[in-house]
Amino acid sequence: MQIESELAGWVSSALGLSSPKDFSLAVVGLKLSSEHDDDCCVTIELATDTSSSSSASSAQGGEGGGESGEEGESAKAKAEAQRARVRSAWEAGVGKGVSKGSKPDWLRFGLIPRNFKGTVLTKDLAAAWKAASGKDDPL
């Protein structure tokens, strides 16, 4: 929780995003690159990711597909641009902006699994990381 709050604070100050309105962040420690040490695996869920996925689902199942499809594409492009902006700022400055113990090893963008109360489902998050197994760029 301490690492998560320090990283969320860095994202808020460095990128001008406010948590939880603009992004959510979850951290899990996994043995991905070493059998002895845990890697700090960070998942960032941007508000643009959740809005683009809901736009896409409404575009697929909604009525009047032409306009909804365009809105879905626009939301998808906006989400991709936001991810690129966050990733470049993250790679350039996160190591200098947080303490040594909070320095992340891996970053991925995606939905953070939560229960009905909003609590992060750590087991599901770890499973998502293991399924990705380092396909996203290490920091």
GROMACS .gro file of C-alpha atoms in nm:
model
  139
    1MET     CA    1   0.000   0.000   0.000
    2GLN     CA    2   0.288   0.237   0.077
    3ILE     CA    3   0.450   0.177  -0.264
    4GLU     CA    4   0.114   0.221  -0.434
    5SER     CA    5   0.044   0.553  -0.263
    6GLU     CA    6   0.394   0.686  -0.337
    7LEU     CA    7   0.365   0.595  -0.705
    8ALA     CA    8   0.013   0.738  -0.729
    9GLY     CA    9   0.141   1.060  -0.573
   10TRP     CA   10   0.419   1.077  -0.829
   11VAL     CA   11   0.177   1.025  -1.118
   12SER     CA   12  -0.050   1.298  -0.978
   13SER     CA   13   0.229   1.552  -0.936
   14ALA     CA   14   0.435   1.471  -1.247
   15LEU     CA   15   0.150   1.433  -1.494
   16GLY     CA   16  -0.120   1.650  -1.343
   17LEU     CA   17  -0.364   1.360  -1.321
   18SER     CA   18  -0.587   1.326  -1.020
   19SER     CA   19  -0.654   0.993  -0.855
   20PRO     CA   20  -0.912   0.832  -0.873
   21LYS     CA   21  -1.083   1.059  -1.127
   22ASP     CA   22  -0.818   1.027  -1.400
   23PHE     CA   23  -0.639   0.704  -1.308
   24SER     CA   24  -0.614   0.411  -1.069
   25LEU     CA   25  -0.292   0.236  -0.983
   26ALA     CA   26  -0.231  -0.108  -0.835
   27VAL     CA   27   0.095  -0.277  -0.740
   28VAL     CA   28   0.173  -0.644  -0.699
   29GLY     CA   29   0.505  -0.812  -0.621
   30LEU     CA   30   0.584  -1.118  -0.835
   31LYS     CA   31   0.885  -1.329  -0.915
   32LEU     CA   32   0.900  -1.260  -1.290
   33SER     CA   33   1.269  -1.213  -1.366
   34SER     CA   34   1.429  -1.381  -1.064
   35GLU     CA   35   1.336  -1.677  -0.852
   36HIS     CA   36   1.465  -1.499  -0.541
   37ASP     CA   37   1.342  -1.139  -0.560
   38ASP     CA   38   0.997  -0.998  -0.626
   39ASP     CA   39   0.958  -0.755  -0.913
   40CYS     CA   40   0.744  -0.448  -0.851
   41CYS     CA   41   0.467  -0.481  -1.112
   42VAL     CA   42   0.251  -0.171  -1.161
   43THR     CA   43  -0.082  -0.165  -1.341
   44ILE     CA   44  -0.230   0.170  -1.435
   45GLU     CA   45  -0.595   0.199  -1.530
   46LEU     CA   46  -0.660   0.531  -1.700
   47ALA     CA   47  -1.007   0.683  -1.704
   48THR     CA   48  -0.975   0.696  -2.083
   49ASP     CA   49  -0.926   0.315  -2.082
   50THR     CA   50  -1.252   0.254  -1.897
   51SER     CA   51  -1.447   0.504  -2.107
   52SER     CA   52  -1.313   0.362  -2.434
   53SER     CA   53  -1.400   0.007  -2.331
   54SER     CA   54  -1.754   0.110  -2.233
   55SER     CA   55  -1.787   0.309  -2.558
   56ALA     CA   56  -1.673   0.011  -2.759
   57SER     CA   57  -1.918  -0.223  -2.585
   58SER     CA   58  -2.205   0.020  -2.634
   59ALA     CA   59  -2.102   0.065  -2.998
   60GLN     CA   60  -2.115  -0.310  -3.053
   61GLY     CA   61  -2.446  -0.369  -2.879
   62GLY     CA   62  -2.607  -0.028  -2.920
   63GLU     CA   63  -2.844   0.104  -3.181
   64GLY     CA   64  -2.743   0.341  -3.462
   65GLY     CA   65  -2.392   0.195  -3.498
   66GLY     CA   66  -2.240   0.464  -3.728
   67GLU     CA   67  -2.212   0.746  -3.477
   68SER     CA   68  -2.131   0.520  -3.180
   69GLY     CA   69  -1.856   0.351  -3.381
   70GLU     CA   70  -1.693   0.687  -3.454
   71GLU     CA   71  -1.717   0.785  -3.089
   72GLY     CA   72  -1.561   0.451  -2.995
   73GLU     CA   73  -1.272   0.507  -3.235
   74SER     CA   74  -1.220   0.858  -3.102
   75ALA     CA   75  -1.219   0.732  -2.742
   76LYS     CA   76  -0.978   0.455  -2.838
   77ALA     CA   77  -0.739   0.704  -3.001
   78LYS     CA   78  -0.762   0.932  -2.697
   79ALA     CA   79  -0.686   0.638  -2.465
   80GLU     CA   80  -0.385   0.537  -2.676
   81ALA     CA   81  -0.248   0.893  -2.674
   82GLN     CA   82  -0.294   0.916  -2.296
   83ARG     CA   83  -0.114   0.582  -2.246
   84ALA     CA   84   0.178   0.699  -2.463
   85ARG     CA   85   0.202   1.026  -2.268
   86VAL     CA   86   0.199   0.848  -1.932
   87ARG     CA   87   0.448   0.581  -2.045
   88SER     CA   88   0.703   0.834  -2.177
   89ALA     CA   89   0.682   1.048  -1.862
   90TRP     CA   90   0.698   0.733  -1.647
   91GLU     CA   91   1.010   0.602  -1.818
   92ALA     CA   92   1.180   0.942  -1.805
   93GLY     CA   93   1.115   1.030  -1.444
   94VAL     CA   94   0.968   0.771  -1.213
   95GLY     CA   95   1.308   0.642  -1.095
   96LYS     CA   96   1.409   0.991  -0.986
   97GLY     CA   97   1.075   1.083  -0.833
   98VAL     CA   98   1.021   0.795  -0.590
   99SER     CA   99   1.225   0.625  -0.321
  100LYS     CA  100   1.448   0.328  -0.401
  101GLY     CA  101   1.204   0.083  -0.241
  102SER     CA  102   0.915   0.207  -0.455
  103LYS     CA  103   1.098   0.195  -0.786
  104PRO     CA  104   0.887  -0.017  -1.023
  105ASP     CA  105   1.029  -0.289  -1.245
  106TRP     CA  106   0.736  -0.342  -1.482
  107LEU     CA  107   0.450  -0.126  -1.606
  108ARG     CA  108   0.134  -0.225  -1.788
  109PHE     CA  109  -0.190  -0.050  -1.874
  110GLY     CA  110  -0.519  -0.226  -1.830
  111LEU     CA  111  -0.824  -0.271  -1.616
  112ILE     CA  112  -0.761  -0.337  -1.249
  113PRO     CA  113  -0.976  -0.625  -1.123
  114ARG     CA  114  -1.198  -0.518  -0.833
  115ASN     CA  115  -1.473  -0.671  -0.625
  116PHE     CA  116  -1.816  -0.514  -0.576
  117LYS     CA  117  -1.681  -0.295  -0.294
  118GLY     CA  118  -1.400  -0.157  -0.509
  119THR     CA  119  -1.117  -0.348  -0.343
  120VAL     CA  120  -0.839  -0.463  -0.576
  121LEU     CA  121  -0.846  -0.839  -0.635
  122THR     CA  122  -0.476  -0.907  -0.588
  123LYS     CA  123  -0.500  -1.271  -0.691
  124ASP     CA  124  -0.664  -1.178  -1.022
  125LEU     CA  125  -0.414  -0.896  -1.077
  126ALA     CA  126  -0.125  -1.137  -1.021
  127ALA     CA  127  -0.284  -1.384  -1.264
  128ALA     CA  128  -0.313  -1.108  -1.527
  129TRP     CA  129   0.056  -1.028  -1.481
  130LYS     CA  130   0.154  -1.393  -1.509
  131ALA     CA  131  -0.056  -1.427  -1.825
  132ALA     CA  132   0.120  -1.123  -1.974
  133SER     CA  133   0.451  -1.261  -1.836
  134GLY     CA  134   0.660  -0.958  -1.916
  135LYS     CA  135   0.518  -0.879  -2.259
  136ASP     CA  136   0.508  -0.511  -2.167
  137ASP     CA  137   0.832  -0.319  -2.144
  138PRO     CA  138   1.042  -0.339  -1.828
  139LEU     CA  139   1.150  -0.009  -1.681
   0.00000   0.00000   0.00000
